[in-house]
Amino acid sequence: MFENLSDKLQRSFKNLRGQGAITDENISDAMREIRLALLESDVNLDVATNLVEQIRAKAMGSQIATALSPSEQIVKIVHDELVALLGKDIAKFKTASQPPSVILMAGLQGSGKTTTSGKLAAWLKKGGHRPMLVSVDVYRPAAREQLAIVARSINASLYEGKLIDGEAATDSVLRLAKEAKRDAANFGCDILIVDTAGRLGIDQVLMDEMARLKALLNPSEILFVADAMTGQDAVKSAKAFNDLLTITGAVLTKMDGDARGGAALSIRQITGAPIKFIGTGEKPDAFEPFHPDRIVSRIMG
Ligand code: GDP
């Protein structure tokens, strides 16, 4: 995770070592290197520009009266600005006052949505909840079967439901969702995780379906699952999705394979929604709430 970015930032900090004070000149060199490090790590251009401007302003303002060396000052400022960019605190996972709370999972095909639905259920179980899973992807029987396998592997409740011959797809989606919510309530499950149909891109029919699911289920969370390895593409789809449906958070998957970190550093500022969880592997327990400070420590090395 973040190896490339971390190496490049270290290099720019190193170049400041041995400098007696922060000057216009050495700060400009450092800012150029930091900006390049961010852009080469696929951080969004606006995000990188803003971040560097913040760092520059703080660095110039911190010239006087400090016991820290210039490189130490910059390291501290970069650290603090990255934490501010990612959100200082862990974003809260919301539940409804009246169970069952509904969590709508959205994302492009292959982003890790089904795997993440299972991981979230396993994490909730560990926290003392009784989650139930349902897949409303009536377009792909394999997707529903995959969720059933995931549910079995973590020993979580699943609402399977039945498809009815001749029923329109959207009607089936809404009916399954409604039945699952009722089933969750009947079985004392306090959280229903709804795995929705994956999309190849932002697709109007599926977005309409998502809007109807949102209206029907009144979800506590709408989580957009994005593959961190796809960098700015992940950010773009999260933004498009958020513009249409207002997500409550993002889950970044495949962080274990993401050496650059561009999506992780850009997604909150671009969409306005916090990263709530990260996926760090294929196994059900390779999943954790997103801790901005821990991630920044990783980046800073
Ligand atoms: P969906 O089409 O969005 O439902 O995606 P899937 O849940 O089927 O996941 C697609 C692939 O990504 C599968 O091979 C998963 O095992 C893999 N995957 C999901 N999350 C992670 C993760 O955090 N790390 C890694 N390395 N692989 C993941």
mmCIF file of C-alpha atoms and ligand atoms in Angstrom:
data_model
loop_
_atom_site.group_PDB
_atom_site.id
_atom_site.type_symbol
_atom_site.label_atom_id
_atom_site.label_comp_id
_atom_site.label_asym_id
_atom_site.label_seq_id
_atom_site.Cartn_x
_atom_site.Cartn_y
_atom_site.Cartn_z
ATOM 1 C CA MET A 1 0.000 0.000 0.000
ATOM 2 C CA PHE A 2 1.304 3.443 -0.975
ATOM 3 C CA GLU A 3 4.892 2.266 -1.548
ATOM 4 C CA ASN A 4 5.426 4.529 -4.583
ATOM 5 C CA LEU A 5 4.065 7.662 -2.973
ATOM 6 C CA SER A 6 5.908 7.003 0.257
ATOM 7 C CA ASP A 7 9.259 6.554 -1.546
ATOM 8 C CA LYS A 8 8.805 9.732 -3.550
ATOM 9 C CA LEU A 9 7.818 11.848 -0.570
ATOM 10 C CA GLN A 10 10.778 10.534 1.406
ATOM 11 C CA ARG A 11 13.055 11.646 -1.404
ATOM 12 C CA SER A 12 11.698 15.188 -1.357
ATOM 13 C CA PHE A 13 12.047 15.400 2.431
ATOM 14 C CA LYS A 14 15.630 14.139 2.188
ATOM 15 C CA ASN A 15 16.549 16.961 -0.149
ATOM 16 C CA LEU A 16 15.590 19.446 2.554
ATOM 17 C CA ARG A 17 17.851 17.874 5.143
ATOM 18 C CA GLY A 18 20.889 19.915 6.037
ATOM 19 C CA GLN A 19 19.146 23.155 5.044
ATOM 20 C CA GLY A 20 19.405 25.753 7.794
ATOM 21 C CA ALA A 21 16.040 27.427 7.262
ATOM 22 C CA ILE A 22 12.977 27.381 5.045
ATOM 23 C CA THR A 23 13.517 29.806 2.200
ATOM 24 C CA ASP A 24 11.467 30.694 -0.892
ATOM 25 C CA GLU A 25 13.901 28.722 -2.950
ATOM 26 C CA ASN A 26 14.181 25.460 -1.047
ATOM 27 C CA ILE A 27 10.447 25.427 -0.340
ATOM 28 C CA SER A 28 9.721 25.833 -4.052
ATOM 29 C CA ASP A 29 11.929 22.875 -4.870
ATOM 30 C CA ALA A 30 10.284 20.761 -2.181
ATOM 31 C CA MET A 31 6.774 21.751 -3.316
ATOM 32 C CA ARG A 32 7.599 20.863 -6.919
ATOM 33 C CA GLU A 33 8.788 17.437 -5.823
ATOM 34 C CA ILE A 34 5.793 16.824 -3.595
ATOM 35 C CA ARG A 35 3.393 17.861 -6.371
ATOM 36 C CA LEU A 36 5.136 15.523 -8.791
ATOM 37 C CA ALA A 37 5.033 12.697 -6.239
ATOM 38 C CA LEU A 38 1.265 13.206 -5.848
ATOM 39 C CA LEU A 39 0.566 13.397 -9.581
ATOM 40 C CA GLU A 40 2.715 10.360 -10.332
ATOM 41 C CA SER A 41 0.676 8.539 -7.695
ATOM 42 C CA ASP A 42 -2.458 9.351 -9.707
ATOM 43 C CA VAL A 43 -3.833 11.882 -7.228
ATOM 44 C CA ASN A 44 -6.479 14.117 -8.842
ATOM 45 C CA LEU A 45 -4.940 17.292 -10.276
ATOM 46 C CA ASP A 46 -7.128 19.713 -8.268
ATOM 47 C CA VAL A 47 -6.573 17.751 -5.080
ATOM 48 C CA ALA A 48 -2.794 17.741 -5.598
ATOM 49 C CA THR A 49 -2.728 21.466 -6.422
ATOM 50 C CA ASN A 50 -4.794 22.408 -3.355
ATOM 51 C CA LEU A 51 -2.773 20.195 -1.088
ATOM 52 C CA VAL A 52 0.544 21.644 -2.235
ATOM 53 C CA GLU A 53 -0.781 25.190 -1.837
ATOM 54 C CA GLN A 54 -1.880 24.440 1.726
ATOM 55 C CA ILE A 55 1.486 22.913 2.529
ATOM 56 C CA ARG A 56 3.346 25.855 1.011
ATOM 57 C CA ALA A 57 1.268 28.413 2.935
ATOM 58 C CA LYS A 58 1.777 26.581 6.230
ATOM 59 C CA ALA A 59 5.495 26.125 5.585
ATOM 60 C CA MET A 60 6.033 29.799 4.813
ATOM 61 C CA GLY A 61 4.039 30.730 7.904
ATOM 62 C CA SER A 62 6.087 28.436 10.132
ATOM 63 C CA GLN A 63 9.483 29.970 9.339
ATOM 64 C CA ILE A 64 9.853 31.762 12.612
ATOM 65 C CA ALA A 65 10.519 30.520 16.119
ATOM 66 C CA THR A 66 10.629 26.771 15.846
ATOM 67 C CA ALA A 67 13.038 24.213 17.143
ATOM 68 C CA LEU A 68 12.303 21.946 14.188
ATOM 69 C CA SER A 69 14.601 21.744 11.188
ATOM 70 C CA PRO A 70 13.117 22.621 7.770
ATOM 71 C CA SER A 71 12.752 18.974 6.799
ATOM 72 C CA GLU A 72 11.086 18.146 10.122
ATOM 73 C CA GLN A 73 8.727 21.084 9.681
ATOM 74 C CA ILE A 74 7.723 19.972 6.205
ATOM 75 C CA VAL A 75 7.232 16.375 7.317
ATOM 76 C CA LYS A 76 4.908 17.559 10.080
ATOM 77 C CA ILE A 77 2.969 19.902 7.795
ATOM 78 C CA VAL A 78 2.559 17.261 5.065
ATOM 79 C CA HIS A 79 1.413 14.780 7.695
ATOM 80 C CA ASP A 80 -1.193 17.175 9.111
ATOM 81 C CA GLU A 81 -2.474 18.217 5.681
ATOM 82 C CA LEU A 82 -2.861 14.600 4.563
ATOM 83 C CA VAL A 83 -4.844 13.851 7.718
ATOM 84 C CA ALA A 84 -7.037 16.906 7.039
ATOM 85 C CA LEU A 85 -7.549 15.747 3.441
ATOM 86 C CA LEU A 86 -8.637 12.262 4.490
ATOM 87 C CA GLY A 87 -10.800 13.456 7.383
ATOM 88 C CA LYS A 88 -9.425 13.714 10.899
ATOM 89 C CA ASP A 89 -11.725 11.191 12.496
ATOM 90 C CA ILE A 90 -12.967 7.775 11.609
ATOM 91 C CA ALA A 91 -16.257 8.240 9.725
ATOM 92 C CA LYS A 92 -19.091 6.776 11.755
ATOM 93 C CA PHE A 93 -21.009 3.769 10.476
ATOM 94 C CA LYS A 94 -24.665 4.778 10.764
ATOM 95 C CA THR A 95 -27.544 2.607 11.812
ATOM 96 C CA ALA A 96 -31.255 3.332 12.047
ATOM 97 C CA SER A 97 -33.025 3.955 15.339
ATOM 98 C CA GLN A 98 -35.548 1.312 14.332
ATOM 99 C CA PRO A 99 -34.000 -2.008 13.192
ATOM 100 C CA PRO A 100 -33.379 -3.419 10.706
ATOM 101 C CA SER A 101 -30.966 -0.812 9.362
ATOM 102 C CA VAL A 102 -30.450 -1.135 5.630
ATOM 103 C CA ILE A 103 -27.060 -0.811 3.954
ATOM 104 C CA LEU A 104 -27.220 -0.406 0.168
ATOM 105 C CA MET A 105 -24.082 -1.568 -1.584
ATOM 106 C CA ALA A 106 -23.345 -0.054 -4.977
ATOM 107 C CA GLY A 107 -20.446 -0.263 -7.366
ATOM 108 C CA LEU A 108 -19.179 -1.193 -10.778
ATOM 109 C CA GLN A 109 -18.876 -4.817 -11.779
ATOM 110 C CA GLY A 110 -15.666 -6.342 -10.483
ATOM 111 C CA SER A 111 -15.069 -3.616 -7.899
ATOM 112 C CA GLY A 112 -15.462 -6.137 -5.088
ATOM 113 C CA LYS A 113 -19.046 -5.363 -4.112
ATOM 114 C CA THR A 114 -20.159 -8.912 -3.322
ATOM 115 C CA THR A 115 -16.946 -9.772 -1.501
ATOM 116 C CA THR A 116 -17.271 -6.531 0.470
ATOM 117 C CA SER A 117 -20.908 -7.243 1.369
ATOM 118 C CA GLY A 118 -19.697 -10.486 2.966
ATOM 119 C CA LYS A 119 -16.768 -8.774 4.676
ATOM 120 C CA LEU A 120 -19.064 -6.117 6.102
ATOM 121 C CA ALA A 121 -21.424 -8.813 7.417
ATOM 122 C CA ALA A 122 -18.485 -10.629 9.050
ATOM 123 C CA TRP A 123 -17.254 -7.368 10.608
ATOM 124 C CA LEU A 124 -20.747 -6.573 11.919
ATOM 125 C CA LYS A 125 -21.091 -10.071 13.362
ATOM 126 C CA LYS A 126 -17.833 -9.570 15.233
ATOM 127 C CA GLY A 127 -19.275 -6.345 16.619
ATOM 128 C CA GLY A 128 -22.283 -8.204 18.044
ATOM 129 C CA HIS A 129 -24.764 -7.466 15.250
ATOM 130 C CA ARG A 130 -26.990 -9.943 13.435
ATOM 131 C CA PRO A 131 -26.675 -9.016 9.776
ATOM 132 C CA MET A 132 -28.676 -10.511 6.934
ATOM 133 C CA LEU A 133 -27.512 -10.465 3.319
ATOM 134 C CA VAL A 134 -29.610 -10.246 0.177
ATOM 135 C CA SER A 135 -28.640 -9.931 -3.467
ATOM 136 C CA VAL A 136 -31.111 -8.095 -5.676
ATOM 137 C CA ASP A 137 -29.046 -8.661 -8.809
ATOM 138 C CA VAL A 138 -31.849 -10.370 -10.725
ATOM 139 C CA TYR A 139 -29.897 -9.955 -13.973
ATOM 140 C CA ARG A 140 -27.096 -12.345 -13.092
ATOM 141 C CA PRO A 141 -27.962 -15.620 -11.320
ATOM 142 C CA ALA A 142 -24.217 -16.155 -10.783
ATOM 143 C CA ALA A 143 -24.030 -12.976 -8.704
ATOM 144 C CA ARG A 144 -26.825 -14.180 -6.413
ATOM 145 C CA GLU A 145 -25.157 -17.587 -6.133
ATOM 146 C CA GLN A 146 -21.824 -15.914 -5.298
ATOM 147 C CA LEU A 147 -23.417 -14.027 -2.415
ATOM 148 C CA ALA A 148 -25.008 -17.263 -1.147
ATOM 149 C CA ILE A 149 -21.545 -18.882 -1.092
ATOM 150 C CA VAL A 150 -20.068 -15.867 0.702
ATOM 151 C CA ALA A 151 -22.894 -15.911 3.283
ATOM 152 C CA ARG A 152 -22.349 -19.626 3.947
ATOM 153 C CA SER A 153 -18.597 -19.160 4.325
ATOM 154 C CA ILE A 154 -19.046 -16.596 7.108
ATOM 155 C CA ASN A 155 -22.136 -18.231 8.556
ATOM 156 C CA ALA A 156 -24.346 -15.173 8.023
ATOM 157 C CA SER A 157 -28.083 -15.139 7.334
ATOM 158 C CA LEU A 158 -29.133 -14.809 3.714
ATOM 159 C CA TYR A 159 -32.475 -13.990 2.191
ATOM 160 C CA GLU A 160 -32.583 -16.016 -0.989
ATOM 161 C CA GLY A 161 -36.103 -15.323 -2.251
ATOM 162 C CA LYS A 162 -37.487 -16.541 -5.548
ATOM 163 C CA LEU A 163 -37.689 -15.063 -9.006
ATOM 164 C CA ILE A 164 -41.154 -15.192 -10.570
ATOM 165 C CA ASP A 165 -41.526 -16.040 -14.267
ATOM 166 C CA GLY A 166 -42.753 -13.080 -16.260
ATOM 167 C CA GLU A 167 -42.153 -10.484 -13.524
ATOM 168 C CA ALA A 168 -40.434 -7.307 -14.751
ATOM 169 C CA ALA A 169 -36.822 -7.040 -13.557
ATOM 170 C CA THR A 170 -37.264 -3.854 -11.535
ATOM 171 C CA ASP A 171 -40.395 -5.275 -9.890
ATOM 172 C CA SER A 172 -38.390 -8.358 -8.865
ATOM 173 C CA VAL A 173 -35.608 -6.192 -7.447
ATOM 174 C CA LEU A 174 -37.995 -4.141 -5.334
ATOM 175 C CA ARG A 175 -40.010 -7.156 -4.231
ATOM 176 C CA LEU A 176 -36.894 -9.099 -3.150
ATOM 177 C CA ALA A 177 -35.625 -6.090 -1.220
ATOM 178 C CA LYS A 178 -38.947 -5.613 0.543
ATOM 179 C CA GLU A 179 -39.265 -9.306 1.391
ATOM 180 C CA ALA A 180 -35.695 -9.340 2.720
ATOM 181 C CA LYS A 181 -36.325 -6.379 4.999
ATOM 182 C CA ARG A 182 -39.431 -8.072 6.375
ATOM 183 C CA ASP A 183 -37.528 -11.347 6.785
ATOM 184 C CA ALA A 184 -34.678 -9.578 8.619
ATOM 185 C CA ALA A 185 -37.189 -8.055 11.046
ATOM 186 C CA ASN A 186 -38.930 -11.429 11.554
ATOM 187 C CA PHE A 187 -35.661 -13.216 12.277
ATOM 188 C CA GLY A 188 -34.313 -10.565 14.627
ATOM 189 C CA CYS A 189 -31.563 -9.438 12.240
ATOM 190 C CA ASP A 190 -30.715 -5.820 12.993
ATOM 191 C CA ILE A 191 -28.894 -5.005 9.743
ATOM 192 C CA LEU A 192 -29.795 -5.866 6.157
ATOM 193 C CA ILE A 193 -26.995 -5.597 3.597
ATOM 194 C CA VAL A 194 -28.354 -5.252 0.075
ATOM 195 C CA ASP A 195 -25.949 -6.256 -2.705
ATOM 196 C CA THR A 196 -27.217 -4.550 -5.862
ATOM 197 C CA ALA A 197 -26.637 -5.256 -9.552
ATOM 198 C CA GLY A 198 -23.126 -4.392 -10.694
ATOM 199 C CA ARG A 199 -22.767 -1.991 -13.552
ATOM 200 C CA LEU A 200 -20.148 -1.623 -16.242
ATOM 201 C CA GLY A 201 -20.453 2.141 -16.194
ATOM 202 C CA ILE A 202 -23.020 4.598 -14.894
ATOM 203 C CA ASP A 203 -26.163 3.206 -16.451
ATOM 204 C CA GLN A 204 -29.481 5.071 -16.317
ATOM 205 C CA VAL A 205 -31.749 2.048 -15.900
ATOM 206 C CA LEU A 206 -29.754 0.753 -12.979
ATOM 207 C CA MET A 207 -29.473 4.216 -11.460
ATOM 208 C CA ASP A 208 -33.265 4.566 -11.580
ATOM 209 C CA GLU A 209 -33.531 1.185 -9.933
ATOM 210 C CA MET A 210 -31.085 2.311 -7.252
ATOM 211 C CA ALA A 211 -33.149 5.476 -6.648
ATOM 212 C CA ARG A 212 -36.279 3.368 -6.210
ATOM 213 C CA LEU A 213 -34.456 1.021 -3.817
ATOM 214 C CA LYS A 214 -33.331 4.048 -1.832
ATOM 215 C CA ALA A 215 -36.886 5.392 -1.627
ATOM 216 C CA LEU A 216 -38.292 1.982 -0.675
ATOM 217 C CA LEU A 217 -35.712 0.980 1.925
ATOM 218 C CA ASN A 218 -34.675 4.301 3.479
ATOM 219 C CA PRO A 219 -31.097 3.042 3.949
ATOM 220 C CA SER A 220 -28.856 4.234 6.787
ATOM 221 C CA GLU A 221 -25.855 3.853 4.518
ATOM 222 C CA ILE A 222 -25.331 3.882 0.760
ATOM 223 C CA LEU A 223 -21.783 2.649 0.305
ATOM 224 C CA PHE A 224 -20.045 2.977 -3.022
ATOM 225 C CA VAL A 225 -17.533 0.169 -3.469
ATOM 226 C CA ALA A 226 -14.566 1.229 -5.589
ATOM 227 C CA ASP A 227 -11.456 -0.624 -6.702
ATOM 228 C CA ALA A 228 -8.482 1.433 -5.446
ATOM 229 C CA MET A 229 -6.278 -0.010 -8.164
ATOM 230 C CA THR A 230 -8.300 1.761 -10.845
ATOM 231 C CA GLY A 231 -7.153 5.129 -9.449
ATOM 232 C CA GLN A 232 -8.935 8.154 -10.880
ATOM 233 C CA ASP A 233 -11.505 5.961 -12.677
ATOM 234 C CA ALA A 234 -12.700 4.855 -9.250
ATOM 235 C CA VAL A 235 -12.949 8.484 -8.163
ATOM 236 C CA LYS A 236 -14.859 9.476 -11.313
ATOM 237 C CA SER A 237 -17.437 6.726 -10.928
ATOM 238 C CA ALA A 238 -17.859 7.500 -7.216
ATOM 239 C CA LYS A 239 -18.485 11.134 -8.095
ATOM 240 C CA ALA A 240 -20.983 10.328 -10.859
ATOM 241 C CA PHE A 241 -22.769 7.981 -8.526
ATOM 242 C CA ASN A 242 -22.794 10.476 -5.691
ATOM 243 C CA ASP A 243 -24.132 13.244 -7.935
ATOM 244 C CA LEU A 244 -27.117 11.080 -8.771
ATOM 245 C CA LEU A 245 -27.777 9.319 -5.494
ATOM 246 C CA THR A 246 -25.832 10.930 -2.648
ATOM 247 C CA ILE A 247 -23.720 8.218 -1.103
ATOM 248 C CA THR A 248 -22.938 8.155 2.601
ATOM 249 C CA GLY A 249 -19.472 6.737 2.147
ATOM 250 C CA ALA A 250 -17.021 4.835 -0.001
ATOM 251 C CA VAL A 251 -15.357 1.487 0.503
ATOM 252 C CA LEU A 252 -11.994 1.211 -1.209
ATOM 253 C CA THR A 253 -11.137 -2.366 -2.095
ATOM 254 C CA LYS A 254 -7.869 -3.957 -3.225
ATOM 255 C CA MET A 255 -5.800 -1.563 -1.158
ATOM 256 C CA ASP A 256 -3.362 -4.470 -0.798
ATOM 257 C CA GLY A 257 -2.480 -4.074 -4.471
ATOM 258 C CA ASP A 258 -2.492 -0.273 -4.597
ATOM 259 C CA ALA A 259 1.076 1.015 -4.546
ATOM 260 C CA ARG A 260 0.074 4.510 -5.667
ATOM 261 C CA GLY A 261 -2.837 5.670 -3.502
ATOM 262 C CA GLY A 262 -4.384 8.173 -5.934
ATOM 263 C CA ALA A 263 -7.971 7.050 -5.347
ATOM 264 C CA ALA A 264 -7.586 6.949 -1.576
ATOM 265 C CA LEU A 265 -6.212 10.490 -1.469
ATOM 266 C CA SER A 266 -8.709 12.029 -3.908
ATOM 267 C CA ILE A 267 -12.073 10.402 -3.350
ATOM 268 C CA ARG A 268 -13.182 12.322 -0.250
ATOM 269 C CA GLN A 269 -12.411 15.776 -1.588
ATOM 270 C CA ILE A 270 -13.896 15.047 -5.011
ATOM 271 C CA THR A 271 -17.110 13.374 -3.838
ATOM 272 C CA GLY A 272 -17.507 14.966 -0.411
ATOM 273 C CA ALA A 273 -18.166 11.494 1.012
ATOM 274 C CA PRO A 274 -15.731 9.891 3.448
ATOM 275 C CA ILE A 275 -13.987 6.573 2.984
ATOM 276 C CA LYS A 276 -15.615 4.347 5.585
ATOM 277 C CA PHE A 277 -13.874 1.011 5.059
ATOM 278 C CA ILE A 278 -10.985 -0.491 3.151
ATOM 279 C CA GLY A 279 -10.512 -3.983 1.736
ATOM 280 C CA THR A 280 -7.013 -5.360 2.021
ATOM 281 C CA GLY A 281 -7.277 -8.856 0.544
ATOM 282 C CA GLU A 282 -9.647 -11.512 -0.720
ATOM 283 C CA LYS A 283 -10.407 -13.191 2.625
ATOM 284 C CA PRO A 284 -13.485 -12.204 4.671
ATOM 285 C CA ASP A 285 -11.389 -10.650 7.442
ATOM 286 C CA ALA A 286 -9.232 -8.541 5.097
ATOM 287 C CA PHE A 287 -11.402 -5.535 5.842
ATOM 288 C CA GLU A 288 -11.281 -2.681 8.330
ATOM 289 C CA PRO A 289 -12.733 0.732 9.110
ATOM 290 C CA PHE A 290 -10.725 3.465 7.454
ATOM 291 C CA HIS A 291 -8.355 5.178 9.904
ATOM 292 C CA PRO A 292 -7.002 8.353 8.264
ATOM 293 C CA ASP A 293 -4.117 8.659 10.741
ATOM 294 C CA ARG A 294 -2.939 5.086 10.183
ATOM 295 C CA ILE A 295 -3.018 5.519 6.434
ATOM 296 C CA VAL A 296 -1.086 8.774 6.666
ATOM 297 C CA SER A 297 1.533 7.101 8.883
ATOM 298 C CA ARG A 298 1.929 4.467 6.180
ATOM 299 C CA ILE A 299 2.363 7.102 3.500
ATOM 300 C CA MET A 300 4.850 9.071 5.571
ATOM 301 C CA GLY A 301 6.886 5.893 6.169
HETATM 302 P P1 GDP B 1 -18.302 -7.483 -7.753
HETATM 303 O O1 GDP B 1 -18.472 -7.815 -9.205
HETATM 304 O O2 GDP B 1 -18.191 -5.998 -7.553
HETATM 305 O O3 GDP B 1 -19.327 -8.090 -6.856
HETATM 306 O O4 GDP B 1 -16.858 -8.026 -7.328
HETATM 307 P P2 GDP B 1 -16.446 -9.330 -6.511
HETATM 308 O O5 GDP B 1 -16.854 -9.214 -5.087
HETATM 309 O O6 GDP B 1 -16.881 -10.539 -7.250
HETATM 310 O O7 GDP B 1 -14.856 -9.176 -6.541
HETATM 311 C C1 GDP B 1 -14.098 -9.189 -7.731
HETATM 312 C C2 GDP B 1 -12.711 -9.767 -7.445
HETATM 313 O O8 GDP B 1 -11.984 -8.888 -6.593
HETATM 314 C C3 GDP B 1 -12.767 -11.103 -6.739
HETATM 315 O O9 GDP B 1 -11.782 -11.941 -7.290
HETATM 316 C C4 GDP B 1 -12.421 -10.750 -5.291
HETATM 317 O O10 GDP B 1 -11.813 -11.808 -4.601
HETATM 318 C C5 GDP B 1 -11.466 -9.606 -5.493
HETATM 319 N N1 GDP B 1 -11.393 -8.687 -4.328
HETATM 320 C C6 GDP B 1 -12.419 -8.039 -3.701
HETATM 321 N N2 GDP B 1 -11.943 -7.261 -2.708
HETATM 322 C C7 GDP B 1 -10.600 -7.401 -2.692
HETATM 323 C C8 GDP B 1 -9.535 -6.825 -1.892
HETATM 324 O O11 GDP B 1 -9.717 -6.014 -0.993
HETATM 325 N N3 GDP B 1 -8.256 -7.239 -2.205
HETATM 326 C C9 GDP B 1 -7.993 -8.134 -3.200
HETATM 327 N N4 GDP B 1 -6.720 -8.456 -3.445
HETATM 328 N N5 GDP B 1 -8.964 -8.665 -3.970
HETATM 329 C C10 GDP B 1 -10.248 -8.320 -3.722
#
